[in-house]
XYZ file of C-alpha atoms in Angstrom:
485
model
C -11.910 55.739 -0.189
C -8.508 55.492 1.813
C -5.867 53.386 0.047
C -2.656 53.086 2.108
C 0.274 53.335 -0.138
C 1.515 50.137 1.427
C -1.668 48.232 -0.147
C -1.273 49.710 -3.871
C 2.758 48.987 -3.816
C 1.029 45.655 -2.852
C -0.939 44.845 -5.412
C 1.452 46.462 -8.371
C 3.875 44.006 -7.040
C 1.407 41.048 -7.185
C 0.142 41.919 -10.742
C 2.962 43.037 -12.311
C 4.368 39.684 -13.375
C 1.055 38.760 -15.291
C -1.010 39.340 -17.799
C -5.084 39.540 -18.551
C -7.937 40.317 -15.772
C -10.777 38.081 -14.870
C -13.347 40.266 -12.830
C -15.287 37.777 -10.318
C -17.722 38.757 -7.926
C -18.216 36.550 -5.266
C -20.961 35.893 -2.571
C -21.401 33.721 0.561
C -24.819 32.040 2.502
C -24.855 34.002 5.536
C -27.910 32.662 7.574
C -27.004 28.837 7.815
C -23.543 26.370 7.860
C -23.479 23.972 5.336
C -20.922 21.624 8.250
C -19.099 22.272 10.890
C -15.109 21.910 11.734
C -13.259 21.859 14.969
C -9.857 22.970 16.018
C -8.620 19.498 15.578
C -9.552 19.358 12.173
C -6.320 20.052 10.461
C -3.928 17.114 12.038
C -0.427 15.491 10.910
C 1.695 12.630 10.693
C 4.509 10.437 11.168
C 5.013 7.336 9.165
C 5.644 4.054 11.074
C 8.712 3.588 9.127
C 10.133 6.349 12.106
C 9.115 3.585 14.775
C 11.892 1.113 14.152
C 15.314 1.349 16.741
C 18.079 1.076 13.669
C 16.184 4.559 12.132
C 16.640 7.103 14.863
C 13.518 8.717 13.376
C 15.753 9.765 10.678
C 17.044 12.721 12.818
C 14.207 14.435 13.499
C 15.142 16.001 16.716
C 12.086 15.932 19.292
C 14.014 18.343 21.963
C 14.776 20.615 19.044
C 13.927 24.506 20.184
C 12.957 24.815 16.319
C 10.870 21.514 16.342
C 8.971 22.348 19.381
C 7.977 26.186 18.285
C 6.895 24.922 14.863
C 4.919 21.914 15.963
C 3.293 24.341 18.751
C 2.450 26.687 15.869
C -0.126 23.942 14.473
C -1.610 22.763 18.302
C -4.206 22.009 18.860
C -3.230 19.027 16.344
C -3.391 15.022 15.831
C -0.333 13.792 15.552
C -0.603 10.001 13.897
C 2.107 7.328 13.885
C 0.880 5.006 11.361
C 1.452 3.809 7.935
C 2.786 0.461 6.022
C 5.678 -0.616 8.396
C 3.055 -0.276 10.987
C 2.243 -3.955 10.120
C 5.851 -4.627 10.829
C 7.301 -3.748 13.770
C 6.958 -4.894 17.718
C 7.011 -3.092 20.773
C 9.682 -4.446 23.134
C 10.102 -2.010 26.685
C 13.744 -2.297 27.280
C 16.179 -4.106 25.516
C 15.384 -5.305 21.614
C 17.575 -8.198 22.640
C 17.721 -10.541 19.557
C 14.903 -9.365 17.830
C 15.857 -7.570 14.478
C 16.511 -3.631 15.090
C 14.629 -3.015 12.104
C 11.474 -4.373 13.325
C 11.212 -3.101 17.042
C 10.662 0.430 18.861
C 11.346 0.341 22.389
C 9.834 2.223 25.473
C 12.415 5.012 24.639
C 11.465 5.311 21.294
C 7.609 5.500 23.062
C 8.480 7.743 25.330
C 9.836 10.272 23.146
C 7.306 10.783 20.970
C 4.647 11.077 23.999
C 6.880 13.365 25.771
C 6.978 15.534 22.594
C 3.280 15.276 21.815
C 2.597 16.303 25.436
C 5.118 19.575 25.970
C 3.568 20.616 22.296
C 0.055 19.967 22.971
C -0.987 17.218 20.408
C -2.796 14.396 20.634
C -1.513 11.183 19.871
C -2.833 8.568 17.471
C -1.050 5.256 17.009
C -1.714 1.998 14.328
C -0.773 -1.291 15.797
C 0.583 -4.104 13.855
C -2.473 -5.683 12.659
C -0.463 -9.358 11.264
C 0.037 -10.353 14.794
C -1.768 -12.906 14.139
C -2.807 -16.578 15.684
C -5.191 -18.871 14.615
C -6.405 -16.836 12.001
C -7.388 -13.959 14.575
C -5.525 -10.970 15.485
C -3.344 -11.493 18.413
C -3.421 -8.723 21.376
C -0.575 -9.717 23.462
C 2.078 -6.917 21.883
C -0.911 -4.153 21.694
C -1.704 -5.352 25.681
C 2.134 -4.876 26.296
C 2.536 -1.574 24.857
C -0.896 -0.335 26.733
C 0.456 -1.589 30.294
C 3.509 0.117 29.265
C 1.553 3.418 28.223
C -0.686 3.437 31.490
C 2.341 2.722 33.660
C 3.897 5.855 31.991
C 0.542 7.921 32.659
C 0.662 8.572 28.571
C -2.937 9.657 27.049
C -3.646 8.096 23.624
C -6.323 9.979 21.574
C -6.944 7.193 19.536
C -5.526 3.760 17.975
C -6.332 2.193 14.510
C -5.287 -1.680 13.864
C -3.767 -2.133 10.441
C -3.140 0.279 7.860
C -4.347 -0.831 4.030
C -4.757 -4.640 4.608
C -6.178 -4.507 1.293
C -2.847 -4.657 0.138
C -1.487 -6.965 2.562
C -0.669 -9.845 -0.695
C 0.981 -7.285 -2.448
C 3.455 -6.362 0.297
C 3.554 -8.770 2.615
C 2.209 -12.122 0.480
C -0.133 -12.427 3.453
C -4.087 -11.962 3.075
C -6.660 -10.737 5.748
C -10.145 -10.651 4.683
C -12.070 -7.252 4.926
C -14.455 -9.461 7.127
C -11.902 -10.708 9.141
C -10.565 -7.453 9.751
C -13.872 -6.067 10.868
C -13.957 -8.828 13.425
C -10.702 -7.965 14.855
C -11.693 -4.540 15.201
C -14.426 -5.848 16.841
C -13.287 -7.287 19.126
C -10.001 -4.990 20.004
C -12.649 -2.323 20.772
C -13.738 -4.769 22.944
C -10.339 -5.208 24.626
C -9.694 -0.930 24.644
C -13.142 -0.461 26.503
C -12.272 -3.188 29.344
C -9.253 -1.848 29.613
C -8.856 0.943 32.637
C -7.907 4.532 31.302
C -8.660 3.468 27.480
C -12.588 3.932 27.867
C -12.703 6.725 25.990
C -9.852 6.037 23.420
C -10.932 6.571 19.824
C -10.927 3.329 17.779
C -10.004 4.356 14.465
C -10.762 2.815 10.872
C -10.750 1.352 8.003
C -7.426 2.906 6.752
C -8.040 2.134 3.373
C -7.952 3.717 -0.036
C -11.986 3.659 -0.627
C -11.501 4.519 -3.782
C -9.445 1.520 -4.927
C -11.496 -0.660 -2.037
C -14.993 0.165 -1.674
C -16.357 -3.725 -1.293
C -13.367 -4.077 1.087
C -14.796 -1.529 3.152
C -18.787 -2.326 2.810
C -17.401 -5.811 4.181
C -15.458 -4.648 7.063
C -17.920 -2.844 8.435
C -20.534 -5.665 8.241
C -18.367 -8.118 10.255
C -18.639 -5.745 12.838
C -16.392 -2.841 12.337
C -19.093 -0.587 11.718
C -20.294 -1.063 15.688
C -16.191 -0.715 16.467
C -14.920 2.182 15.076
C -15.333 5.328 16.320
C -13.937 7.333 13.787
C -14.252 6.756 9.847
C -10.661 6.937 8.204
C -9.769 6.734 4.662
C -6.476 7.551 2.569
C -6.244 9.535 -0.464
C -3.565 10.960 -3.079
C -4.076 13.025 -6.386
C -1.403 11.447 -8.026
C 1.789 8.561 -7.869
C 4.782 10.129 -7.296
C 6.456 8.164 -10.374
C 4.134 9.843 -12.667
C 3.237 13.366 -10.850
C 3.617 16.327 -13.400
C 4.176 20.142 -12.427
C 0.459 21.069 -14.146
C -0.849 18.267 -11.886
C -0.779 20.427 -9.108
C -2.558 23.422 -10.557
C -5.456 21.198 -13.000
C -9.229 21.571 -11.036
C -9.932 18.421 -12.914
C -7.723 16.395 -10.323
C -8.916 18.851 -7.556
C -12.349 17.975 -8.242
C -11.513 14.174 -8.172
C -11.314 14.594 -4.855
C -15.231 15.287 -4.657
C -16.180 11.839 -6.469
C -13.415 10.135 -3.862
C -15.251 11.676 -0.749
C -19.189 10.672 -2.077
C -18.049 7.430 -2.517
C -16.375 7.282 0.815
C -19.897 8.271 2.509
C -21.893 6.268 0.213
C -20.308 3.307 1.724
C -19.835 4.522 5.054
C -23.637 6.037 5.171
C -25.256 2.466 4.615
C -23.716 1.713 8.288
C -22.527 4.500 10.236
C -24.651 7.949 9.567
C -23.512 9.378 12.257
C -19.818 8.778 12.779
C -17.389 11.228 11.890
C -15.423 10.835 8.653
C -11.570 11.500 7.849
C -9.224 11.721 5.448
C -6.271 9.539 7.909
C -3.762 9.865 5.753
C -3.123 12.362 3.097
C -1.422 14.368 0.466
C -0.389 15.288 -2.743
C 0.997 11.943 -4.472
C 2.205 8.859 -3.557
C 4.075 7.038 -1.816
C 6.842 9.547 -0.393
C 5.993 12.965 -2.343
C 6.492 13.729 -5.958
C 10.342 14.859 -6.119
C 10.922 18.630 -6.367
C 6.883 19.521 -6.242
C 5.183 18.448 -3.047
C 7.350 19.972 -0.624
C 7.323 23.169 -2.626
C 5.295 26.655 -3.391
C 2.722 24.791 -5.719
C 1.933 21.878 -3.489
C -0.457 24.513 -2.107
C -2.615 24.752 -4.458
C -3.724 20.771 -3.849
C -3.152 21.000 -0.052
C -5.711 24.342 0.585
C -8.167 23.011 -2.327
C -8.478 19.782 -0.077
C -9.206 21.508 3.070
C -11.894 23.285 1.370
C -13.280 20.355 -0.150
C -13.317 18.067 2.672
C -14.602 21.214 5.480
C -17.419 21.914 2.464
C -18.419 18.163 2.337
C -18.806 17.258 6.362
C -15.516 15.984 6.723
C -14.184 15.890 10.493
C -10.710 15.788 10.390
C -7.781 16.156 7.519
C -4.006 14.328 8.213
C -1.849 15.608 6.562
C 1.184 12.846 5.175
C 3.659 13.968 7.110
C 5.326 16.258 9.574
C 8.329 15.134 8.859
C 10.983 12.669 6.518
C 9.751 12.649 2.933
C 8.919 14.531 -0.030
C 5.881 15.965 1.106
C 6.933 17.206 4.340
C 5.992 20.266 6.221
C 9.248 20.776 7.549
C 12.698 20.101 6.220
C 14.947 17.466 6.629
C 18.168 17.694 9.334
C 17.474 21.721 8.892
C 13.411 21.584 10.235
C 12.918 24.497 8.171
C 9.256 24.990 7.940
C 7.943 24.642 4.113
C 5.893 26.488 1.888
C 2.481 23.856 2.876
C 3.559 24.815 7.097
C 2.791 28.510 6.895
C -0.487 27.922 4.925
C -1.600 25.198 7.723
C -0.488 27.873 10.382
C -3.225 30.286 8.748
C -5.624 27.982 8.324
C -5.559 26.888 11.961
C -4.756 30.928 12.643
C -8.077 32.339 10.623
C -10.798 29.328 9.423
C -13.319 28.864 12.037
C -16.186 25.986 12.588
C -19.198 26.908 10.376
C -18.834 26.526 6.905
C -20.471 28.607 4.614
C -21.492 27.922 0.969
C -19.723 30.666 -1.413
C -20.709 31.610 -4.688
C -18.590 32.781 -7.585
C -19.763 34.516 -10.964
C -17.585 32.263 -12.762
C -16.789 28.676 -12.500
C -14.480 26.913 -10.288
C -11.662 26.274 -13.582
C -10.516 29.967 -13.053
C -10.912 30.503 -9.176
C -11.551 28.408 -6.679
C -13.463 29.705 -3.480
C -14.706 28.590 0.389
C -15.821 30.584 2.953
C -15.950 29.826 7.159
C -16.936 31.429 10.245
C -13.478 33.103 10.857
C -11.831 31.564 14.381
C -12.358 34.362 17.053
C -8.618 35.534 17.984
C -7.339 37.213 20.479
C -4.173 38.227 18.699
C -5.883 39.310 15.610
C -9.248 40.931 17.336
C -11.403 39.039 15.200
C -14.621 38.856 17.245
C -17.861 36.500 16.452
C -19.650 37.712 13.077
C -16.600 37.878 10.845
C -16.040 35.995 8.071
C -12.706 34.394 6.152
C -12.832 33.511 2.419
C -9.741 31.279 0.930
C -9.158 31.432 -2.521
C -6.977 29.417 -5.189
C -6.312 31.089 -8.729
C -5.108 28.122 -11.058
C -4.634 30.127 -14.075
C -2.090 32.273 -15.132
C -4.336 35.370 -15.085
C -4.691 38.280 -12.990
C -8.245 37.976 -10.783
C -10.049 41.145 -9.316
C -12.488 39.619 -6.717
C -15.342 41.773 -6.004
C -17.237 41.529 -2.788
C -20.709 42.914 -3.515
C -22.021 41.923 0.142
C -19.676 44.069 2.179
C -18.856 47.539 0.276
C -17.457 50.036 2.189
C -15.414 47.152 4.591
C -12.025 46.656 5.571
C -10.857 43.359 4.446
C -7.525 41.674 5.862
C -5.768 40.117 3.180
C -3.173 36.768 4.143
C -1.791 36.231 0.141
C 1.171 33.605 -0.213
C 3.537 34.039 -3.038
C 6.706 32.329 -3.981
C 9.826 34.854 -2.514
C 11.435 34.104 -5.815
C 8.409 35.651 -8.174
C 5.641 33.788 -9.981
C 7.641 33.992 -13.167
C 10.058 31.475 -11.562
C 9.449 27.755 -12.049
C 7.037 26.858 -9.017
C 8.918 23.470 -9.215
C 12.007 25.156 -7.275
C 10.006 27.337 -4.997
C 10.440 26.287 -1.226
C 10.276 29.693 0.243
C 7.259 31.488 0.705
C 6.242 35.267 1.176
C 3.385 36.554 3.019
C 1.856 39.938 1.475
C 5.110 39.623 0.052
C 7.063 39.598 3.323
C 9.620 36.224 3.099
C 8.464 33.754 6.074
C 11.022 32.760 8.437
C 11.434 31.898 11.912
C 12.884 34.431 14.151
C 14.785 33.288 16.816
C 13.158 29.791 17.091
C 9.738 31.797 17.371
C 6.587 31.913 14.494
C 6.412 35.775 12.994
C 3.776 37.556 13.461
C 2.054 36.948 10.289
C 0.059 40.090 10.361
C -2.389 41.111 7.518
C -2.336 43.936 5.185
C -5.981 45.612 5.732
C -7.315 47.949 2.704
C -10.497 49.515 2.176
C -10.971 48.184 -1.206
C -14.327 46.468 -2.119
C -12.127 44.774 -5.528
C -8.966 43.355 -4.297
C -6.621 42.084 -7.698
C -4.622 38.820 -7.398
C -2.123 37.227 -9.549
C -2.596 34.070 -11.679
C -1.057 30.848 -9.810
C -1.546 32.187 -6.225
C -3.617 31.780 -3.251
C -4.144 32.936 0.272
C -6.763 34.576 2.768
C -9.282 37.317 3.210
C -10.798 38.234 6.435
C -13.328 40.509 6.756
C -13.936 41.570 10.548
C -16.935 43.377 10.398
C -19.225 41.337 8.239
C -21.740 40.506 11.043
C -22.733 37.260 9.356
C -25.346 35.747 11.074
C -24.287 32.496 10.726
C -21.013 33.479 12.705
C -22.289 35.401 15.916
C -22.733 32.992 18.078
C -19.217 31.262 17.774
């Protein structure tokens, strides 16, 4: 068996930091998908706090050369504007005039963010300000404004959502909609978007609620008529509040598998109405609201983030939005510098190497000590990975050194994507915002995305350390399941 000297200085790097060995061998379902993802499925976002003229959009620089080359390193991608202050602000074309500063975006705040979306290749999904409200009903006037403004522009809007968590409407704005109210304004809004020419095929977007917290709120909104108006299922989730977040949170499979109860209830409720339309997280991440300080913009926020994907792609979820882009704690990319962050190169791979068909993957131990998904892998041109090949991702929680074993495919190469922290697993994750791949530091280089190329090895064992987690591709598996891709 050939071992290239690069792989075993490799892995004596990755292991040397650690102590103890858990042998796993692992298996995945090749003759049938369990679900199946598109490339859309991994999206991001912008709050709606951005929107308002007096913010700027807190410098985030939309003409940026470094901006543009990260955000094109995640296309094809949603990009939604949305969130609490969504409820809050008006659209106003030119001048804000006497209208508070803090409460408007104008058309050159609209046209800035379509103009970006459009030279990166997103797709652009907007919540309008649901409490525009008369006579008890939502009011359409502003939303009518901002489409003539949109169409006169020759903008394309993927999809729109009206109001984001009125279930907590008393709490922050000591104003109450009723989840039955709020399914007849989506209602009839869809009604308004399909009468409207160029918004036929818009996506109407929905709830926007925490199911979790909200269940009956949702089972009500969709029997005053949201279920026949939305076109897309949304719901928002978060391990954790950021006031209370601990390091360990981020690394305990007892939180990660929360996540699994939060999704069945989600299509328990959404089932009764709508079996067919697609599901999404709309809004999520790590904890709430902002980030938790010092942990979700850094190494270990990973370990949540690529646990989720797996979840959600493993369960029949459509589409994951990641809270956000850009602004607060739990950023991909940095503030004023737009440095991309640990969580942006592991979306880049996942976009880079997970394809459609998801595959059911079984480990010989349980999911406390490593944590395991298998896809199709995306066919890539840059890569050569051709239709047949599989990609596993893997999360080790534990401090101990993992040998995976691969009894399916002996005798294969295996490309191996593995993200450490630059600064050594012995350092404290909490400081970690630089990330190595197969021990390479990530960077940009010149405004452009590296390479990130694999390391390939012969092995049939591959060893990991404890608190890590990355990618394995292997390009000659022939899965049935994959060949027709």
């Amino acid at each position: 068996m050939k071992v290239t000297l690069s792989t075993l200085l490799l892995v004596t790097t990755f292991i040397s930091h650690t102590a103890g060995v858990v042998h796993v061998n692992v298996t995945v379902s090749t003759t049938q998908a369990v679900s199946i993802i598109d490339d859309l499925f991994v999206g991001v976002t912008l709050d709606s706090g951005l929107l308002p003229t007096s913010q700027h959009w807190k410098g985030l620089d939309f003409n940026s050369e470094k901006v543009q080359a990260l955000a094109k390193g995640l296309s094809p991608c949603y990009l939604r504007i949305g969130g609490t202050e969504g409820d809050n602000v008006t659209f106003v074309p030119t001048d804000y005039g006497t209208v508070d500063s803090n409460r408007v975006y104008t058309g050159a705040t609209w046209d800035a963010v379509n103009t970006f979306v459009r030279d990166v290749n997103w797709k652009f999904i907007f919540g309008l300000n649901v409490l525009k409200r008369k006579d008890g009903h939502w009011d359409p006037t502003n939303a009518k404004e901002l489409l003539q403004y949109n169409s006169a522009k020759g903008y394309q809007l993927a999809g729109l959502e009206l109001g984001n968590e009125a279930d907590l409407f008393p709490g922050t704005y000591n104003i109450t909609v009723s989840s039955s109210q709020l399914g007849m304004d989506v209602y009839n809004f869809k009604k308004l978007l399909r009468s409207t020419p160029g918004y036929e095929s818009t996506l109407v977007i929905g709830p926007d609620v925490n199911v979790g917290r909200s269940s009956a709120f949702v089972a009500d909104y969709f029997a005053a008529g949201g279920d026949r108006a939305v076109d897309r299922i949304t719901f928002h989730q978060y391990y954790t509040s950021d006031r209370t977040a601990h390091l360990s949170n981020f690394t305990d499979t007892k939180l990660m598998d929360t996540l699994v109860s939060y999704i069945q209830t989600g299509l328990g409720v959404a089932r009764r109405t709508n079996p067919h339309t697609p599901i999404w997280l709309g809004e999520t991440s790590s904890s709430s609201p902002g980030g938790a300080p010092g942990m979700s913009d850094r190494y270990v926020a990973g370990f949540l983030w690529l646990d989720k994907l797996g979840i959600a792609a493993r369960m029949g979820l459509k589409g994951v939005l990641r809270q956000e882009f850009y602004a607060e704690r739990y950023s991909l990319i940095g503030n004023s510098t737009f440095d991309p962050l640990p969580d942006y190169w592991l979306t880049v791979l996942y976009k880079r190497l997970v394809g459609g068909p998801v595959l059911s993957v079984e480990a010989s131990v349980d999911n406390s000590t490593i944590r395991a998904y298998a896809h199709c892998t995306k066919p890539s041109n840059s890569y050569g990975y051709v239709p047949g090949s599989v990609t596993m991702y893997f999360l080790l929680p534990t401090d101990n050194n993992t040998s995976i074993t691969f009894p399916q495919f002996p005798n294969q190469f295996v490309d191996v994507f593995w993200l450490t922290p630059v600064d050594g697993l012995t350092s404290n994750l909490r400081h970690l915002r630089t990330v190595a791949l197969n021990n390479d530091p990530l960077t940009l280089v010149n405004n452009t995305l590296p390479e990130l190329k694999p390391y390939r090895t012969e092995r049939n064992t591959v060893t990991f350390p404890g608190k890590s987690f990355g990618f394995l591709v292997f390009p000659e598996a022939d899965v049935a399941a994959c060949s027709s891709q």
